[in-house]
Tab-separated table of C-alpha atoms in Angstrom:
chain	number	residue	atom	x	y	z
A	92	SER	CA	-9.003	-23.860	-4.088
A	93	GLN	CA	-7.049	-20.893	-4.878
A	94	GLN	CA	-4.368	-20.750	-7.571
A	95	GLY	CA	-1.576	-18.722	-5.662
A	96	GLU	CA	-0.482	-16.156	-3.848
A	97	GLU	CA	-0.381	-12.251	-4.233
A	98	ASP	CA	1.828	-9.648	-2.619
A	99	PRO	CA	1.463	-7.394	-0.662
A	100	GLN	CA	-1.917	-8.155	0.921
A	101	ALA	CA	-2.224	-4.548	1.699
A	102	LEU	CA	-0.715	-1.755	0.324
A	103	SER	CA	-0.939	1.943	1.079
A	104	ILE	CA	0.246	4.722	-1.016
A	105	GLN	CA	-0.429	8.603	-1.755
A	106	GLU	CA	-1.988	9.825	-4.757
A	107	GLY	CA	0.273	10.169	-7.859
A	108	GLU	CA	2.575	7.521	-6.471
A	109	ASN	CA	2.848	4.024	-8.509
A	110	ALA	CA	1.795	0.670	-7.095
A	111	THR	CA	2.544	-2.583	-7.905
A	112	MET	CA	1.057	-5.771	-6.872
A	113	ASN	CA	2.745	-9.402	-7.697
A	114	CYS	CA	0.985	-12.545	-8.229
A	115	SER	CA	2.646	-15.868	-8.185
A	116	TYR	CA	0.814	-19.091	-9.281
A	117	LYS	CA	1.283	-22.952	-9.376
A	118	THR	CA	0.215	-24.709	-12.518
A	119	SER	CA	0.519	-23.917	-16.154
A	120	ILE	CA	-1.944	-21.556	-17.593
A	121	ASN	CA	-3.372	-20.416	-20.847
A	122	ASN	CA	-3.770	-16.470	-19.718
A	123	LEU	CA	-3.800	-14.548	-16.296
A	124	GLN	CA	-6.182	-11.703	-15.988
A	125	TRP	CA	-6.313	-9.015	-13.301
A	126	TYR	CA	-9.550	-7.921	-11.705
A	127	ARG	CA	-10.551	-5.071	-9.413
A	128	GLN	CA	-13.163	-5.164	-6.746
A	129	ASN	CA	-14.514	-2.452	-4.873
A	130	SER	CA	-15.781	-3.386	-1.187
A	131	GLY	CA	-18.819	-5.857	-1.548
A	132	ARG	CA	-19.274	-5.245	-5.197
A	133	GLY	CA	-18.654	-7.318	-8.539
A	134	LEU	CA	-15.504	-7.591	-10.411
A	135	VAL	CA	-14.518	-5.187	-13.023
A	136	HIS	CA	-12.229	-6.937	-15.514
A	137	LEU	CA	-8.659	-4.903	-16.073
A	138	ILE	CA	-6.571	-6.706	-18.448
A	139	LEU	CA	-5.896	-10.427	-19.744
A	140	ILE	CA	-2.372	-11.226	-20.908
A	141	ARG	CA	-2.033	-14.439	-22.688
A	142	SER	CA	0.792	-17.131	-21.544
A	143	ASN	CA	2.713	-16.214	-24.825
A	144	GLU	CA	2.884	-12.622	-23.725
A	145	ARG	CA	5.306	-10.839	-21.430
A	146	GLU	CA	4.086	-7.418	-21.203
A	147	LYS	CA	0.822	-5.578	-21.841
A	148	HIS	CA	-0.378	-2.062	-21.187
A	149	SER	CA	-3.584	-0.509	-20.992
A	150	GLY	CA	-4.093	3.257	-19.743
A	151	ARG	CA	-2.207	3.645	-16.593
A	152	LEU	CA	-1.875	-0.062	-16.306
A	153	ARG	CA	1.207	-2.341	-16.781
A	154	VAL	CA	1.017	-6.094	-16.496
A	155	THR	CA	3.869	-8.340	-17.130
A	156	LEU	CA	3.918	-12.056	-16.991
A	157	ASP	CA	6.791	-14.559	-16.386
A	158	THR	CA	6.024	-17.868	-17.110
A	159	SER	CA	9.183	-19.542	-15.876
A	160	LYS	CA	8.778	-18.130	-12.727
A	161	LYS	CA	5.091	-18.462	-12.830
A	162	SER	CA	4.470	-14.818	-11.572
A	163	SER	CA	2.733	-11.718	-13.021
A	164	SER	CA	2.897	-8.037	-11.635
A	165	LEU	CA	0.433	-5.120	-12.098
A	166	LEU	CA	1.711	-1.871	-12.010
A	167	ILE	CA	-0.770	1.156	-11.750
A	168	THR	CA	0.962	4.343	-12.389
A	169	ALA	CA	-0.007	7.991	-11.200
A	170	SER	CA	-2.381	6.425	-8.796
A	171	ARG	CA	-5.535	8.382	-7.919
A	172	ALA	CA	-8.232	8.064	-4.703
A	173	ALA	CA	-10.375	6.520	-6.877
A	174	ASP	CA	-8.038	3.397	-7.440
A	175	THR	CA	-8.771	2.311	-3.780
A	176	ALA	CA	-10.053	-1.385	-4.209
A	177	SER	CA	-9.170	-4.687	-3.820
A	178	TYR	CA	-6.959	-6.333	-6.923
A	179	PHE	CA	-7.008	-9.833	-7.879
A	180	CYS	CA	-5.064	-12.102	-10.059
A	181	ALA	CA	-6.869	-15.047	-12.132
A	182	THR	CA	-5.136	-17.898	-13.358
A	183	ASP	CA	-7.065	-19.417	-16.736
A	184	ALA	CA	-6.295	-22.930	-17.170
A	185	GLY	CA	-9.767	-24.150	-18.328
A	186	ASP	CA	-11.035	-22.800	-14.886
A	187	MET	CA	-10.539	-19.685	-13.270
A	188	ARG	CA	-8.915	-19.517	-9.841
A	189	PHE	CA	-8.133	-16.370	-7.971
A	190	GLY	CA	-5.180	-15.055	-5.795
A	191	ALA	CA	-5.436	-13.803	-2.429
A	192	GLY	CA	-5.869	-10.046	-3.578
A	193	THR	CA	-4.245	-6.970	-2.517
A	194	ARG	CA	-5.930	-4.139	-0.809
A	195	LEU	CA	-4.726	-0.860	-2.156
A	196	THR	CA	-5.522	2.714	-0.464
A	197	VAL	CA	-4.565	5.578	-2.192
A	198	LYS	CA	-4.569	8.509	-0.115
A	199	PRO	CA	-5.373	11.775	-1.506
B	203	GLY	CA	-17.647	-5.879	-22.823
B	204	ALA	CA	-20.122	-8.461	-22.563
B	205	VAL	CA	-22.901	-8.333	-19.987
B	206	VAL	CA	-23.760	-11.146	-17.065
B	207	SER	CA	-26.711	-10.302	-15.163
B	208	GLN	CA	-27.010	-12.046	-11.773
B	209	HIS	CA	-30.026	-12.043	-9.842
B	210	PRO	CA	-31.019	-10.911	-7.018
B	211	SER	CA	-28.280	-9.077	-5.804
B	212	ARG	CA	-29.332	-9.255	-2.072
B	213	VAL	CA	-31.452	-12.017	-0.391
B	214	ILE	CA	-32.310	-12.809	3.252
B	215	CYS	CA	-33.745	-16.104	4.198
B	216	LYS	CA	-34.953	-18.196	6.957
B	217	SER	CA	-32.311	-21.025	7.950
B	218	GLY	CA	-33.824	-24.172	6.525
B	219	THR	CA	-35.108	-22.626	3.383
B	220	SER	CA	-33.779	-22.671	-0.269
B	221	VAL	CA	-32.327	-19.911	-2.266
B	222	LYS	CA	-31.967	-19.746	-6.083
B	223	ILE	CA	-29.657	-17.325	-7.446
B	224	GLU	CA	-29.601	-16.680	-11.698
B	225	CYS	CA	-26.820	-15.940	-13.812
B	226	ARG	CA	-27.824	-14.775	-17.340
B	227	SER	CA	-25.436	-13.875	-20.079
B	228	LEU	CA	-27.227	-11.282	-22.034
B	229	ASP	CA	-25.563	-10.974	-24.988
B	230	PHE	CA	-23.601	-13.892	-25.674
B	231	GLN	CA	-23.924	-17.364	-25.336
B	232	ALA	CA	-21.882	-18.823	-22.480
B	233	THR	CA	-20.611	-22.157	-22.972
B	234	THR	CA	-18.899	-22.582	-19.409
B	235	MET	CA	-20.014	-20.580	-16.111
B	236	PHE	CA	-18.196	-20.670	-12.855
B	237	TRP	CA	-19.876	-19.974	-9.698
B	238	TYR	CA	-17.591	-18.572	-6.614
B	239	ARG	CA	-18.249	-17.442	-2.708
B	240	GLN	CA	-16.148	-14.879	-1.213
B	241	PHE	CA	-16.167	-14.213	2.367
B	242	PRO	CA	-15.588	-10.842	4.020
B	243	LYS	CA	-12.109	-9.614	3.023
B	244	GLN	CA	-11.060	-12.617	1.362
B	245	SER	CA	-10.923	-13.713	-2.235
B	246	LEU	CA	-13.083	-15.467	-4.514
B	247	MET	CA	-12.954	-19.313	-4.151
B	248	LEU	CA	-14.060	-21.259	-7.137
B	249	MET	CA	-17.039	-23.406	-6.043
B	250	ALA	CA	-17.987	-25.355	-9.508
B	251	THR	CA	-17.708	-25.088	-12.982
B	252	SER	CA	-20.411	-25.779	-15.280
B	253	ASN	CA	-20.860	-26.250	-18.943
B	254	GLU	CA	-24.021	-26.268	-20.784
B	255	GLY	CA	-25.891	-29.366	-20.957
B	256	SER	CA	-23.625	-31.390	-18.633
B	257	LYS	CA	-23.003	-31.734	-14.719
B	258	ALA	CA	-21.354	-29.035	-13.114
B	259	THR	CA	-17.761	-29.867	-11.831
B	260	TYR	CA	-17.512	-29.205	-8.245
B	261	GLU	CA	-14.318	-28.386	-6.271
B	262	GLN	CA	-13.165	-30.586	-3.535
B	263	GLY	CA	-15.001	-29.645	-0.329
B	264	VAL	CA	-18.268	-28.173	-1.894
B	265	GLU	CA	-21.123	-30.204	-1.369
B	266	LYS	CA	-23.324	-30.876	-4.564
B	267	ASP	CA	-26.189	-31.603	-2.799
B	268	LYS	CA	-26.457	-28.238	-0.896
B	269	PHE	CA	-25.323	-26.175	-3.785
B	270	LEU	CA	-27.004	-27.677	-7.041
B	271	ILE	CA	-25.946	-25.974	-10.142
B	272	ASN	CA	-28.010	-26.252	-13.269
B	273	HIS	CA	-26.804	-24.886	-16.718
B	274	ALA	CA	-29.747	-25.812	-18.940
B	275	SER	CA	-29.175	-23.275	-21.577
B	276	LEU	CA	-26.324	-21.176	-23.054
B	277	THR	CA	-27.508	-18.035	-21.546
B	278	LEU	CA	-28.571	-19.293	-18.003
B	279	SER	CA	-27.081	-20.763	-15.118
B	280	THR	CA	-28.710	-21.211	-11.632
B	281	LEU	CA	-27.156	-21.851	-8.329
B	282	THR	CA	-29.419	-23.082	-5.550
B	283	VAL	CA	-28.638	-23.248	-2.098
B	284	ALA	CA	-30.433	-25.978	-0.403
B	285	SER	CA	-31.836	-25.840	3.207
B	286	ALA	CA	-29.469	-22.834	3.837
B	287	HIS	CA	-27.696	-22.237	7.199
B	288	PRO	CA	-26.059	-19.059	8.821
B	289	GLU	CA	-22.726	-20.520	7.591
B	290	ASP	CA	-23.710	-19.930	4.032
B	291	SER	CA	-24.084	-16.483	4.228
B	292	SER	CA	-21.772	-14.947	1.747
B	293	PHE	CA	-21.502	-13.293	-1.475
B	294	TYR	CA	-21.679	-15.415	-4.338
B	295	ILE	CA	-20.448	-14.200	-7.967
B	296	CYS	CA	-20.795	-16.018	-11.173
B	297	SER	CA	-18.797	-15.603	-14.481
B	298	ALA	CA	-19.497	-16.848	-17.931
B	299	ARG	CA	-17.236	-17.447	-20.864
B	300	GLN	CA	-18.361	-17.719	-24.552
B	301	GLY	CA	-15.632	-19.650	-25.955
B	302	ALA	CA	-12.841	-22.002	-25.088
B	303	VAL	CA	-9.645	-20.979	-22.755
B	304	SER	CA	-7.951	-17.704	-23.381
B	305	THR	CA	-11.107	-15.763	-23.717
B	306	GLU	CA	-12.328	-13.179	-21.411
B	307	ALA	CA	-14.722	-14.316	-18.783
B	308	PHE	CA	-17.537	-11.843	-17.522
B	309	PHE	CA	-18.677	-11.447	-13.963
B	310	GLY	CA	-22.113	-10.638	-12.816
B	311	GLN	CA	-22.552	-8.391	-9.794
B	312	GLY	CA	-22.985	-11.064	-7.196
B	313	THR	CA	-25.580	-12.062	-4.777
B	314	ARG	CA	-25.155	-11.220	-1.076
B	315	LEU	CA	-27.055	-14.088	0.870
B	316	THR	CA	-27.857	-13.485	4.438
B	317	VAL	CA	-29.509	-16.592	6.106
B	318	VAL	CA	-30.960	-15.348	9.532
């Protein structure tokens, strides 16, 4: 079964804009990870944030984690057409479960 | 990052035959491996978790007699879809973790199974 929900389900923006995706989950976790998937391909690991961390940055990516609200967000700044993909959060509580995902389209 | 190799990347088989998918960790020892399936435009659904040398733990609703998982070594896990049917057609993905929780899991490139 899936761990949680992501919103929005789909997001369409113009190149250069920021994209924010949210993830909510239900149980206690050890860490939360964000992945990207291009259509029909494997997953690419983006960032891991531990349960005792609140914010993490990697290049144009910024992830926040609020364990009290059981939610996380992924911000992609200055988006590019190449960022077009599906983005998933995955909670790690011993096993790894994925949210429903957000389909991001960045228009050139 | 570490490399997980999944093979084959695509397979087409006839209904009623069995298909084996391999997942190998190439440069680390995987104490835990996960198997997922993904239908088009949907998320990854966890099928089972396997630890080296012990039986896999299956998620509710996943038939263990149909989806046979073997994690016989620290670098190899296999998923066998027994007597495959068209409804088993899906994208299957494995992932492997080296240590305990809070370590990154690495994913294979997935296997697209089509049962005709």
